Tab-separated table of C-alpha atoms and ligand atoms in Angstrom:
chain	number	residue	atom	x	y	z
R	527	MET	CA	80.915	81.759	66.218
R	528	SER	CA	82.743	82.363	64.662
R	529	ASN	CA	86.830	84.070	64.875
R	530	SER	CA	85.639	87.801	64.853
R	531	GLY	CA	86.268	89.535	61.614
R	532	THR	CA	83.551	87.510	59.567
R	533	GLY	CA	79.358	88.624	58.718
R	534	HIS	CA	78.724	86.487	61.691
R	535	ASN	CA	80.593	87.998	64.379
R	536	PRO	CA	82.112	91.794	62.856
R	537	LEU	CA	85.451	93.201	64.785
R	538	ARG	CA	84.339	95.746	66.546
R	539	VAL	CA	86.738	97.883	67.508
R	540	ALA	CA	86.755	101.283	69.088
R	541	ILE	CA	88.137	104.217	68.319
R	542	VAL	CA	88.105	107.133	71.100
R	543	GLY	CA	88.395	110.566	69.100
R	544	SER	CA	88.075	111.620	65.921
R	545	GLY	CA	91.368	113.777	64.814
R	546	PRO	CA	93.418	112.690	62.149
R	547	SER	CA	94.948	109.628	63.973
R	548	GLY	CA	91.064	107.894	64.615
R	549	PHE	CA	90.485	108.597	60.733
R	550	TYR	CA	93.333	106.918	58.947
R	551	ALA	CA	92.616	103.938	62.629
R	552	THR	CA	89.503	103.631	60.801
R	553	GLU	CA	90.788	103.598	57.761
R	554	ALA	CA	92.873	101.017	57.448
R	555	LEU	CA	90.745	98.794	60.025
R	556	PHE	CA	87.907	99.051	56.710
R	557	LYS	CA	90.866	98.086	54.014
R	558	SER	CA	91.652	94.765	56.591
R	559	GLY	CA	89.469	92.555	54.702
R	560	LEU	CA	87.647	91.974	57.530
R	561	THR	CA	83.940	92.869	59.006
R	562	VAL	CA	84.267	95.533	61.042
R	563	GLN	CA	82.740	97.489	63.493
R	564	VAL	CA	83.685	101.035	64.334
R	565	THR	CA	82.209	103.497	67.152
R	566	MET	CA	84.395	106.678	67.112
R	567	LEU	CA	83.865	108.082	70.673
R	568	GLU	CA	84.380	112.166	70.232
R	569	ARG	CA	84.238	114.770	73.651
R	570	LEU	CA	82.737	117.273	71.206
R	571	PRO	CA	79.768	117.444	69.132
R	572	SER	CA	81.863	118.173	65.957
R	573	PRO	CA	84.399	115.570	64.903
R	574	PHE	CA	88.292	116.005	63.078
R	575	GLY	CA	89.770	116.984	66.187
R	576	LEU	CA	92.752	119.494	65.447
R	577	VAL	CA	91.775	119.417	61.762
R	578	ARG	CA	89.037	121.988	62.800
R	579	SER	CA	90.726	123.299	65.688
R	580	GLY	CA	94.018	123.557	65.761
R	581	VAL	CA	95.208	123.437	61.879
R	582	ALA	CA	95.448	127.662	61.461
R	583	PRO	CA	91.914	128.405	59.966
R	584	ASP	CA	94.551	130.897	57.255
R	585	HIS	CA	95.331	127.123	56.293
R	586	GLN	CA	92.266	126.075	54.472
R	587	LYS	CA	94.250	123.966	52.320
R	588	LEU	CA	95.678	121.581	54.944
R	589	LYS	CA	91.925	121.152	55.888
R	590	GLN	CA	91.356	119.086	52.992
R	591	ALA	CA	92.134	116.425	54.980
R	592	ILE	CA	88.363	116.161	56.253
R	593	LYS	CA	87.477	115.459	52.355
R	594	LEU	CA	89.129	111.840	53.206
R	595	TYR	CA	87.873	111.034	56.169
R	596	GLU	CA	83.781	112.560	55.267
R	597	LYS	CA	84.993	109.425	52.324
R	598	ILE	CA	85.603	107.285	55.180
R	599	ALA	CA	83.154	108.078	57.952
R	600	GLN	CA	80.980	106.977	55.214
R	601	ASN	CA	81.533	103.224	54.980
R	602	ASP	CA	79.350	100.386	56.513
R	603	GLY	CA	79.898	99.662	60.290
R	604	PHE	CA	81.056	103.075	60.358
R	605	THR	CA	79.207	105.240	64.165
R	606	PHE	CA	80.205	108.759	65.113
R	607	LEU	CA	78.955	108.741	68.635
R	608	GLY	CA	79.910	112.835	69.737
R	609	ASN	CA	79.565	114.842	72.416
R	610	VAL	CA	80.764	111.179	74.619
R	611	THR	CA	84.088	111.621	77.259
R	612	VAL	CA	85.715	108.060	77.248
R	613	GLY	CA	86.433	107.678	80.818
R	614	LYS	CA	83.561	110.006	82.328
R	615	ASP	CA	80.402	109.234	80.276
R	616	LEU	CA	81.796	106.201	79.139
R	617	THR	CA	84.316	103.232	80.903
R	618	VAL	CA	86.861	101.883	80.029
R	619	ASP	CA	85.905	99.062	81.057
R	620	GLU	CA	82.665	99.334	79.483
R	621	LEU	CA	84.271	99.396	76.118
R	622	LYS	CA	86.134	96.520	76.658
R	623	GLN	CA	83.139	94.280	77.392
R	624	ASN	CA	81.602	95.484	74.070
R	625	TYR	CA	84.465	96.146	72.231
R	626	HIS	CA	86.836	93.151	71.127
R	627	ALA	CA	89.558	96.265	71.211
R	628	VAL	CA	90.000	100.171	72.011
R	629	ILE	CA	92.451	102.580	69.858
R	630	PHE	CA	92.666	105.552	71.342
R	631	THR	CA	93.805	108.375	69.450
R	632	CYS	CA	92.286	111.446	71.454
R	633	GLY	CA	95.943	113.215	70.723
R	634	ALA	CA	97.938	115.534	72.991
R	635	GLU	CA	95.616	118.479	74.334
R	636	SER	CA	96.885	119.921	76.747
R	637	ASP	CA	100.926	121.996	77.011
R	638	ARG	CA	104.563	121.070	78.003
R	639	LYS	CA	105.102	124.134	81.263
R	640	LEU	CA	108.409	126.425	81.543
R	641	GLY	CA	108.746	125.899	85.002
R	642	ILE	CA	109.920	129.091	85.578
R	643	PRO	CA	108.870	132.008	88.068
R	644	GLY	CA	105.609	133.772	86.844
R	645	GLU	CA	104.634	131.596	84.078
R	646	GLU	CA	100.941	131.754	85.541
R	647	LEU	CA	100.935	135.263	85.616
R	648	LYS	CA	97.869	136.923	83.412
R	649	GLY	CA	98.821	137.649	80.118
R	650	SER	CA	101.426	134.564	79.966
R	651	HIS	CA	99.238	131.735	77.949
R	652	THR	CA	99.947	128.405	76.365
R	653	ALA	CA	99.673	128.356	72.406
R	654	THR	CA	96.640	125.404	72.577
R	655	GLU	CA	94.550	128.475	74.357
R	656	PHE	CA	95.223	130.986	71.835
R	657	VAL	CA	94.619	128.483	68.246
R	658	GLY	CA	91.941	127.035	70.507
R	659	TRP	CA	89.972	130.599	70.677
R	660	TYR	CA	90.777	131.578	67.302
R	661	ASN	CA	89.500	127.995	66.510
R	662	GLY	CA	86.609	128.342	67.322
R	663	HIS	CA	87.315	125.392	70.035
R	664	PRO	CA	84.435	125.203	73.256
R	665	ASP	CA	87.070	124.903	75.721
R	666	TYR	CA	88.499	128.738	75.185
R	667	ARG	CA	85.843	130.965	74.778
R	668	ASP	CA	85.772	132.033	76.655
R	669	ARG	CA	89.519	133.078	76.496
R	670	GLU	CA	90.449	137.200	77.263
R	671	PHE	CA	93.635	137.859	75.419
R	672	ASP	CA	94.539	141.511	76.160
R	673	LEU	CA	96.134	142.610	72.477
R	674	SER	CA	97.165	146.622	73.945
R	675	HIS	CA	100.778	146.647	74.670
R	676	PRO	CA	102.516	146.591	71.233
R	677	ASN	CA	104.785	143.575	72.457
R	678	ALA	CA	103.994	140.606	72.328
R	679	VAL	CA	105.698	137.211	72.766
R	680	ILE	CA	106.015	133.663	71.934
R	681	ILE	CA	108.384	130.741	73.243
R	682	GLY	CA	109.241	128.503	70.907
R	683	GLN	CA	110.452	128.168	67.665
R	684	GLY	CA	107.926	125.585	66.195
R	685	ASN	CA	104.834	125.513	63.716
R	686	VAL	CA	102.629	126.077	66.632
R	687	ALA	CA	105.129	128.889	67.345
R	688	ALA	CA	105.036	130.258	63.102
R	689	ASP	CA	100.822	129.739	64.227
R	690	VAL	CA	100.067	131.618	66.391
R	691	SER	CA	102.941	134.808	66.144
R	692	ARG	CA	101.519	135.027	62.156
R	693	ILE	CA	97.777	134.367	63.106
R	694	LEU	CA	98.735	137.921	65.103
R	695	SER	CA	101.177	139.418	62.511
R	696	LYS	CA	97.662	139.473	59.702
R	697	THR	CA	95.799	142.148	59.307
R	698	VAL	CA	91.610	141.477	59.338
R	699	ASP	CA	91.761	141.651	55.813
R	700	GLU	CA	94.097	139.154	55.342
R	701	LEU	CA	91.718	136.393	57.920
R	702	LYS	CA	87.920	137.344	57.635
R	703	HIS	CA	87.606	135.049	54.905
R	704	THR	CA	89.078	132.294	56.850
R	705	ASP	CA	86.686	130.039	58.813
R	706	ILE	CA	88.407	132.034	62.506
R	707	ALA	CA	85.939	132.359	65.318
R	708	GLN	CA	84.757	135.773	64.935
R	709	HIS	CA	84.910	136.434	68.453
R	710	ALA	CA	88.615	135.781	67.513
R	711	LEU	CA	88.429	138.151	64.723
R	712	ASP	CA	86.817	140.782	67.033
R	713	VAL	CA	89.675	140.811	69.235
R	714	LEU	CA	92.177	140.805	67.063
R	715	ALA	CA	90.649	144.019	64.353
R	716	GLU	CA	91.578	145.932	68.389
R	717	SER	CA	95.001	145.007	68.478
R	718	ARG	CA	97.681	147.121	69.303
R	719	VAL	CA	100.430	144.969	69.109
R	720	SER	CA	103.097	146.502	66.760
R	721	ASP	CA	105.804	143.931	67.423
R	722	ILE	CA	105.715	140.316	67.870
R	723	TYR	CA	109.122	138.289	68.970
R	724	VAL	CA	109.867	134.652	68.182
R	725	ILE	CA	112.164	132.984	70.273
R	726	GLY	CA	114.033	130.232	69.754
R	727	ARG	CA	116.009	128.426	73.390
R	728	ARG	CA	118.694	127.407	70.232
R	729	GLY	CA	119.945	128.943	67.382
R	730	PRO	CA	118.873	129.619	64.151
R	731	ALA	CA	119.972	125.640	62.704
R	732	GLN	CA	117.716	124.252	64.892
R	733	ALA	CA	114.051	126.531	64.725
R	734	LYS	CA	111.585	123.674	64.244
R	735	PHE	CA	109.372	125.628	61.589
R	736	THR	CA	108.779	124.037	57.977
R	737	PRO	CA	110.184	126.491	54.787
R	738	LYS	CA	106.956	126.780	53.933
R	739	GLU	CA	105.698	127.996	57.087
R	740	LEU	CA	109.130	130.420	57.686
R	741	ARG	CA	108.401	131.508	53.977
R	742	GLU	CA	104.626	133.055	54.578
R	743	PHE	CA	106.389	135.915	56.832
R	744	GLY	CA	107.833	137.224	54.400
R	745	GLU	CA	104.416	138.546	52.115
R	746	LEU	CA	102.724	139.278	54.984
R	747	ALA	CA	100.326	142.692	54.534
R	748	ASN	CA	101.541	144.964	57.203
R	749	CYS	CA	103.584	143.174	58.844
R	750	ASP	CA	107.766	142.925	58.349
R	751	PRO	CA	109.975	139.374	59.611
R	752	VAL	CA	113.700	141.025	60.953
R	753	VAL	CA	116.177	138.914	61.589
R	754	ASN	CA	119.469	140.573	63.019
R	755	PRO	CA	122.324	139.591	60.267
R	756	ASP	CA	124.742	139.297	64.269
R	757	ASP	CA	122.298	135.904	64.894
R	758	LEU	CA	122.819	133.780	62.186
R	759	LYS	CA	126.778	133.400	62.575
R	760	LEU	CA	127.018	129.924	63.078
R	761	ASN	CA	129.490	127.633	64.589
R	762	ALA	CA	131.310	124.737	63.527
R	763	ALA	CA	128.679	121.936	64.554
R	764	SER	CA	125.598	124.163	63.298
R	765	GLN	CA	127.685	124.403	60.037
R	766	ALA	CA	128.140	120.989	59.400
R	767	GLU	CA	123.865	120.482	60.730
R	768	LEU	CA	123.438	122.333	57.580
R	769	GLU	CA	125.601	121.378	55.095
R	770	ASP	CA	124.098	117.644	56.177
R	771	LYS	CA	122.139	116.607	52.853
R	772	ALA	CA	119.191	114.631	55.009
R	773	ASN	CA	118.601	117.950	56.664
R	774	ALA	CA	117.853	120.192	53.666
R	775	GLY	CA	114.491	122.143	55.278
R	776	ASN	CA	116.236	123.140	58.319
R	777	ALA	CA	119.219	124.541	55.548
R	778	LYS	CA	116.425	126.222	53.437
R	779	VAL	CA	114.447	127.994	57.141
R	780	TYR	CA	118.227	129.155	58.167
R	781	GLN	CA	118.431	130.760	54.158
R	782	LEU	CA	115.023	132.268	54.885
R	783	PHE	CA	116.140	133.917	57.833
R	784	ARG	CA	119.205	135.645	55.824
R	785	ASP	CA	116.705	136.624	53.525
R	786	PHE	CA	114.448	138.305	56.070
R	787	SER	CA	118.175	139.773	58.109
R	788	GLU	CA	119.149	141.842	54.251
R	789	ARG	CA	115.905	142.552	53.118
R	790	LYS	CA	115.294	147.079	54.623
R	791	SER	CA	112.748	147.255	56.642
R	792	GLY	CA	109.402	148.768	54.961
R	793	SER	CA	106.890	150.873	55.975
R	794	LYS	CA	104.139	148.098	57.286
R	795	GLN	CA	102.381	148.733	60.609
R	796	ARG	CA	103.621	145.493	62.481
R	797	ARG	CA	107.392	143.505	62.381
R	798	CYS	CA	107.749	140.083	63.367
R	799	HIS	CA	111.387	139.180	65.121
R	800	PHE	CA	112.897	136.054	65.638
R	801	MET	CA	115.431	136.046	68.000
R	802	PHE	CA	117.413	132.935	68.858
R	803	LEU	CA	120.070	131.361	71.425
R	804	LEU	CA	117.619	132.664	73.641
R	805	SER	CA	115.465	131.334	77.360
R	806	PRO	CA	112.854	132.655	79.448
R	807	LYS	CA	114.171	132.520	82.919
R	808	ALA	CA	111.295	134.679	84.742
R	809	LEU	CA	107.788	136.677	83.910
R	810	ILE	CA	107.970	139.296	85.910
R	811	GLY	CA	104.757	141.726	86.920
R	812	ASP	CA	102.883	143.289	89.604
R	813	ASN	CA	98.398	141.652	88.974
R	814	ARG	CA	100.124	140.982	85.385
R	815	LEU	CA	102.691	140.518	83.269
R	816	GLN	CA	105.117	143.210	82.363
R	817	LYS	CA	108.200	141.969	81.091
R	818	LEU	CA	110.487	138.830	80.440
R	819	VAL	CA	113.719	138.357	81.721
R	820	LEU	CA	115.658	136.035	78.863
R	821	GLU	CA	118.912	134.018	79.717
R	822	ILE	CA	121.222	134.344	76.759
R	823	ASN	CA	122.825	130.524	75.766
R	824	ILE	CA	125.030	129.125	74.241
R	825	LEU	CA	125.094	126.079	72.133
R	826	SER	CA	126.688	122.829	72.915
R	827	GLY	CA	127.656	119.118	71.573
R	828	ASP	CA	128.244	117.657	68.686
R	829	ALA	CA	126.065	118.464	65.490
R	830	PHE	CA	122.708	117.287	65.784
R	831	ASN	CA	122.761	116.730	69.360
R	832	GLN	CA	123.535	120.569	70.729
R	833	SER	CA	121.800	121.705	73.385
R	834	ALA	CA	121.176	125.423	74.888
R	835	ARG	CA	123.183	126.535	77.950
R	836	GLY	CA	122.995	129.558	79.670
R	837	THR	CA	125.690	131.680	80.025
R	838	GLY	CA	124.210	133.739	82.976
R	839	GLU	CA	124.042	136.685	81.040
R	840	THR	CA	120.397	138.044	80.850
R	841	ILE	CA	118.540	140.645	79.147
R	842	GLU	CA	114.901	141.788	79.463
R	843	LEU	CA	112.250	142.550	76.994
R	844	GLU	CA	108.890	144.734	77.878
R	845	THR	CA	105.620	142.750	76.912
R	846	GLY	CA	102.315	142.353	78.297
R	847	ILE	CA	101.645	139.151	76.600
R	848	LEU	CA	103.201	135.886	76.300
R	849	PHE	CA	102.537	132.699	74.476
R	850	ARG	CA	104.481	129.499	75.697
R	851	SER	CA	104.205	127.261	72.056
R	852	ILE	CA	107.114	124.960	73.347
R	853	GLY	CA	105.499	121.432	72.132
R	854	TYR	CA	101.644	119.307	73.904
R	855	ARG	CA	101.594	116.758	75.702
R	856	GLY	CA	98.233	114.048	76.677
R	857	VAL	CA	95.191	113.992	79.341
R	858	PRO	CA	95.678	111.333	80.728
R	859	ILE	CA	91.931	108.772	80.945
R	860	PRO	CA	91.379	107.330	83.744
R	861	GLY	CA	91.688	103.338	83.164
R	862	VAL	CA	93.950	104.200	80.879
R	863	PRO	CA	98.380	103.393	81.893
R	864	PHE	CA	99.738	107.157	81.538
R	865	ASP	CA	102.986	108.216	81.715
R	866	ASP	CA	103.158	111.366	82.740
R	867	LYS	CA	107.089	112.135	82.056
R	868	ARG	CA	106.376	111.766	78.004
R	869	GLY	CA	102.919	112.841	78.427
R	870	ILE	CA	101.619	109.361	76.136
R	871	ILE	CA	100.161	106.723	76.995
R	872	PRO	CA	102.619	103.967	77.597
R	873	ASN	CA	103.096	101.167	74.488
R	874	THR	CA	105.048	99.088	72.565
R	875	ASP	CA	104.375	99.721	68.678
R	876	GLY	CA	101.063	100.877	69.741
R	877	ARG	CA	100.264	98.104	72.025
R	878	VAL	CA	99.099	99.552	75.215
R	879	THR	CA	102.212	99.041	78.249
R	880	GLU	CA	101.602	98.622	81.776
R	881	SER	CA	104.854	98.323	83.584
R	882	GLY	CA	106.098	96.923	80.539
R	883	LYS	CA	103.127	94.136	80.682
R	884	PHE	CA	100.126	94.351	77.664
R	885	MET	CA	96.575	95.710	78.020
R	886	SER	CA	94.757	92.849	76.240
R	887	GLN	CA	92.387	94.697	73.515
R	888	LEU	CA	93.940	98.849	74.701
R	889	TYR	CA	95.726	100.151	71.802
R	890	THR	CA	96.617	104.213	71.230
R	891	ALA	CA	97.543	105.777	67.630
R	892	GLY	CA	99.109	109.254	66.922
R	893	TRP	CA	99.974	112.459	69.625
R	894	ILE	CA	98.998	110.448	72.595
R	895	LYS	CA	101.137	107.183	70.863
R	896	ARG	CA	104.198	108.604	70.115
R	897	GLY	CA	104.242	112.744	70.863
R	898	PRO	CA	103.257	115.423	69.126
R	899	THR	CA	105.218	115.535	66.409
R	900	GLY	CA	104.930	115.277	62.723
R	901	ILE	CA	102.767	117.218	60.609
R	902	ILE	CA	98.916	115.733	59.181
R	903	GLY	CA	99.862	112.530	57.455
R	904	THR	CA	102.576	111.491	59.231
R	905	ASN	CA	99.325	109.773	61.431
R	906	ARG	CA	98.525	107.334	58.081
R	907	ALA	CA	101.506	104.798	58.136
R	908	ASP	CA	101.410	105.443	62.670
R	909	SER	CA	97.787	104.336	62.468
R	910	VAL	CA	98.243	101.466	60.266
R	911	ALA	CA	101.334	100.406	62.148
R	912	THR	CA	98.727	100.025	64.888
R	913	VAL	CA	96.104	98.421	63.114
R	914	ASN	CA	98.328	95.781	62.314
R	915	ALA	CA	99.453	95.199	65.323
R	916	LEU	CA	95.966	94.615	66.741
R	917	LEU	CA	95.160	93.001	63.926
R	918	GLU	CA	97.813	90.967	64.448
R	919	ASP	CA	96.779	89.807	68.077
R	920	ILE	CA	93.083	89.317	67.019
R	921	GLN	CA	93.780	86.472	64.598
R	922	GLN	CA	96.393	84.903	66.965
R	923	ASN	CA	94.170	84.563	69.666
R	924	SER	CA	91.699	83.543	67.655
R	925	THR	CA	89.069	85.086	69.204
R	926	LYS	CA	84.926	84.169	68.834
R	927	ASP	CA	84.030	85.952	71.398
R	928	GLY	CA	80.817	87.913	70.393
R	929	LYS	CA	80.533	91.160	71.401
R	930	ALA	CA	77.869	94.532	71.227
R	931	GLY	CA	80.089	97.481	69.853
R	932	VAL	CA	77.380	100.167	69.073
R	933	GLU	CA	74.310	98.379	70.081
R	934	GLY	CA	75.874	97.659	73.808
R	935	LEU	CA	76.523	101.503	74.105
R	936	ILE	CA	73.882	103.359	72.926
R	937	PRO	CA	71.461	101.877	75.861
R	938	LEU	CA	74.849	102.722	78.033
R	939	LEU	CA	74.709	105.943	77.320
R	940	GLN	CA	70.785	106.382	77.185
R	941	ALA	CA	70.701	105.147	80.739
R	942	LYS	CA	72.461	107.736	81.510
R	943	ASN	CA	70.822	110.326	79.940
R	944	ILE	CA	73.987	111.241	77.363
R	945	ARG	CA	73.006	113.321	74.581
R	946	TYR	CA	75.085	111.753	71.697
R	947	VAL	CA	76.122	113.421	68.391
R	948	THR	CA	76.080	110.611	65.789
R	949	TYR	CA	76.946	111.084	62.339
R	950	PRO	CA	74.183	112.601	60.418
R	951	ASP	CA	73.833	114.915	63.714
R	952	TRP	CA	76.689	115.716	63.206
R	953	GLY	CA	75.491	116.683	58.833
R	954	LYS	CA	73.392	119.002	60.100
R	955	ILE	CA	75.836	120.663	62.355
R	956	ASP	CA	78.075	120.750	59.586
R	957	THR	CA	75.476	122.014	56.879
R	958	ALA	CA	74.543	125.239	59.832
R	959	GLU	CA	78.151	126.202	60.206
R	960	ILE	CA	78.483	126.070	56.114
R	961	ASN	CA	75.109	127.954	55.248
R	962	ALA	CA	76.026	130.999	58.176
R	963	GLY	CA	79.886	131.271	56.458
R	964	LYS	CA	77.980	131.788	53.065
R	965	LYS	CA	77.082	134.944	54.916
R	966	LYS	CA	80.236	136.315	55.403
R	967	ASN	CA	82.075	134.640	52.385
R	968	LYS	CA	83.845	132.884	55.547
R	969	PRO	CA	84.058	128.900	54.524
R	970	ARG	CA	82.350	128.572	57.808
R	971	GLU	CA	80.900	129.825	61.216
R	972	LYS	CA	81.938	127.983	63.497
R	973	PHE	CA	79.025	127.065	66.309
R	974	THR	CA	81.434	127.988	69.751
R	975	ARG	CA	79.290	126.425	72.072
R	976	VAL	CA	78.606	122.950	72.939
R	977	LYS	CA	74.956	123.874	73.599
R	978	GLU	CA	74.255	126.154	70.678
R	979	MET	CA	75.337	122.898	68.900
R	980	LEU	CA	73.151	120.728	71.158
R	981	GLY	CA	70.582	123.290	70.515
R	982	LEU	CA	70.286	122.957	66.504
R	983	LEU	CA	69.729	119.152	66.624
R	984	ASP	CA	66.628	119.564	69.583
W	1584	LIG	P1	107.447	121.872	68.214
W	1584	LIG	O1	108.019	121.456	66.603
W	1584	LIG	O2	108.770	119.972	68.935
W	1584	LIG	O3	108.060	122.543	68.758
W	1584	LIG	C1	108.778	123.722	70.320
W	1584	LIG	C2	109.133	124.174	70.261
W	1584	LIG	O4	109.998	124.809	71.359
W	1584	LIG	C3	110.741	123.701	69.707
W	1584	LIG	O5	111.190	125.459	69.219
W	1584	LIG	C4	111.601	123.937	71.223
W	1584	LIG	O6	112.974	124.113	70.860
W	1584	LIG	C5	111.044	125.000	71.696
W	1584	LIG	N1	110.984	124.362	73.391
W	1584	LIG	C6	110.998	123.107	74.228
W	1584	LIG	N2	110.704	123.246	75.482
W	1584	LIG	C7	110.946	124.257	75.169
W	1584	LIG	C8	111.869	124.752	76.911
W	1584	LIG	N3	112.055	125.140	77.709
W	1584	LIG	N4	111.961	126.139	76.475
W	1584	LIG	C9	112.803	126.754	75.203
W	1584	LIG	N5	112.001	126.204	74.076
W	1584	LIG	C10	111.568	124.959	74.045
W	1584	LIG	O7	106.737	121.725	68.754
W	1584	LIG	P2	104.920	122.091	68.183
W	1584	LIG	O8	105.309	123.836	67.220
W	1584	LIG	O9	103.672	122.537	69.019
W	1584	LIG	O10	104.063	121.302	67.080
W	1584	LIG	C11	103.980	120.561	67.182
W	1584	LIG	C12	104.107	119.662	65.734
W	1584	LIG	O11	102.942	119.920	64.638
W	1584	LIG	C13	105.499	119.730	64.844
W	1584	LIG	O12	105.229	118.088	64.383
W	1584	LIG	C14	105.352	120.366	64.090
W	1584	LIG	O13	105.740	120.224	63.115
W	1584	LIG	C15	103.473	120.238	63.851
W	1584	LIG	N6	102.831	121.429	62.821
W	1584	LIG	C16	102.191	121.628	61.325
W	1584	LIG	C17	101.902	122.688	60.862
W	1584	LIG	C18	101.934	122.480	59.700
W	1584	LIG	O14	102.001	121.722	58.926
W	1584	LIG	N7	101.525	124.175	59.278
W	1584	LIG	C19	101.039	123.394	61.832
W	1584	LIG	C20	101.620	123.664	63.225
W	1584	LIG	C21	101.596	122.202	63.913
W	1584	LIG	P3	114.157	122.765	70.761
W	1584	LIG	O15	114.470	122.458	69.709
W	1584	LIG	O16	115.402	122.951	71.115
W	1584	LIG	O17	113.592	121.931	71.499
């Protein structure tokens, strides 16, 4: 038997998760010059992870990334197996037996917690739930969002908070030709929310929005962005941050806040208020959320290292719905080490570690490797780095063991009665969604239940 990576003994790699980092890892493997077979395993019947169910429906351009992933999927040696949950339908040991290497690219599916009283009250939601719901993710299909109170609150000032608040700010006309799920559009059409409060614990110089995302709030059909000019006063450290050339993005964001603060409030029916230096202290309500207690903060620390410190002084804000948008975290997979503090798989340069020791055959890339940072494209270099580490290990260990790859997995899945979804199966689902969308002048109308997707294939 020759070394793996040849026609006689292809390098067989299982990739767990079908989002951007999974596809970029697949691309890097196929570009390696070796003979490679990749099996991509995905919990849902549909591929593309957060590009399908995280990227906002009104950001269709960002979804163009899927075109590249579709090309990657056309490579000989690529197999997609959807509707298969690793850790439940297949064990990690079963993957190790059948593949030379396993790369976990399963993203960050859960949320960080605020850790304050009332966090679990009815009306208090995670951004993940809302984003999944309006994007038609089957896990969130039956979530309910009560938009009957005029005030809605979003905690956090990153791009996910921007997505959530923009969707709440837009009119039905602005959304109806996107691929937003119909059930979400119906609820948003009845929304009585008029004031959306987007709350940051630090100041306007530290907000994590990108300028492009923030600029959109100045272009909404029926919502004005509101910033109190007094909130834009900067301490010396923040001033220094904005003067640093490497921080041009934040300077642009700050300038946008300034522009918003100078706008005359018009006749629009909604307002999106950007507020700073406030930390949620408690959510209050009898059976459901009624008000939010916020502590006023000041910044302390040097430029680029400033943290929010509570002053003890509080204010209250009445609201019926709140979204915590303070960052995602990964979910552990049975049989794979997990760093519970950081919500990632512990690793060194993509090689999975446990108590500092490398776990042979196991690798990771994307948000589950480094935490939930960066845009879609950030994952490409990250996945390439992991694949390079994997190829280095394969070369050094000159592994001659043949592995069965997908041919070893299929009998296991059949024996367990798992209805796995192949890439051609997904093609049928994809076509049906696009056709359903055509009738409504939408890019697609997504299936929002796994049962419906599988039903189409039987
Ligand atoms: P993020 O950019 O890290 O923002 C998290 C926000 O939550 C920050 O404002 C942070 O404040 C705040 N926060 C964290 N802990 C908090 C606490 N205990 N109390 C109050 N506030 C708290 O995360 P994200 O918005 O979830 O986005 C994740 C990644 O996806 C980002 O890289 C983002 O750019 C990307 N993304 C991109 C797009 C796009 O390109 N259109 C869309 C969506 C997401 P501090 O700064 O003080 O920590």
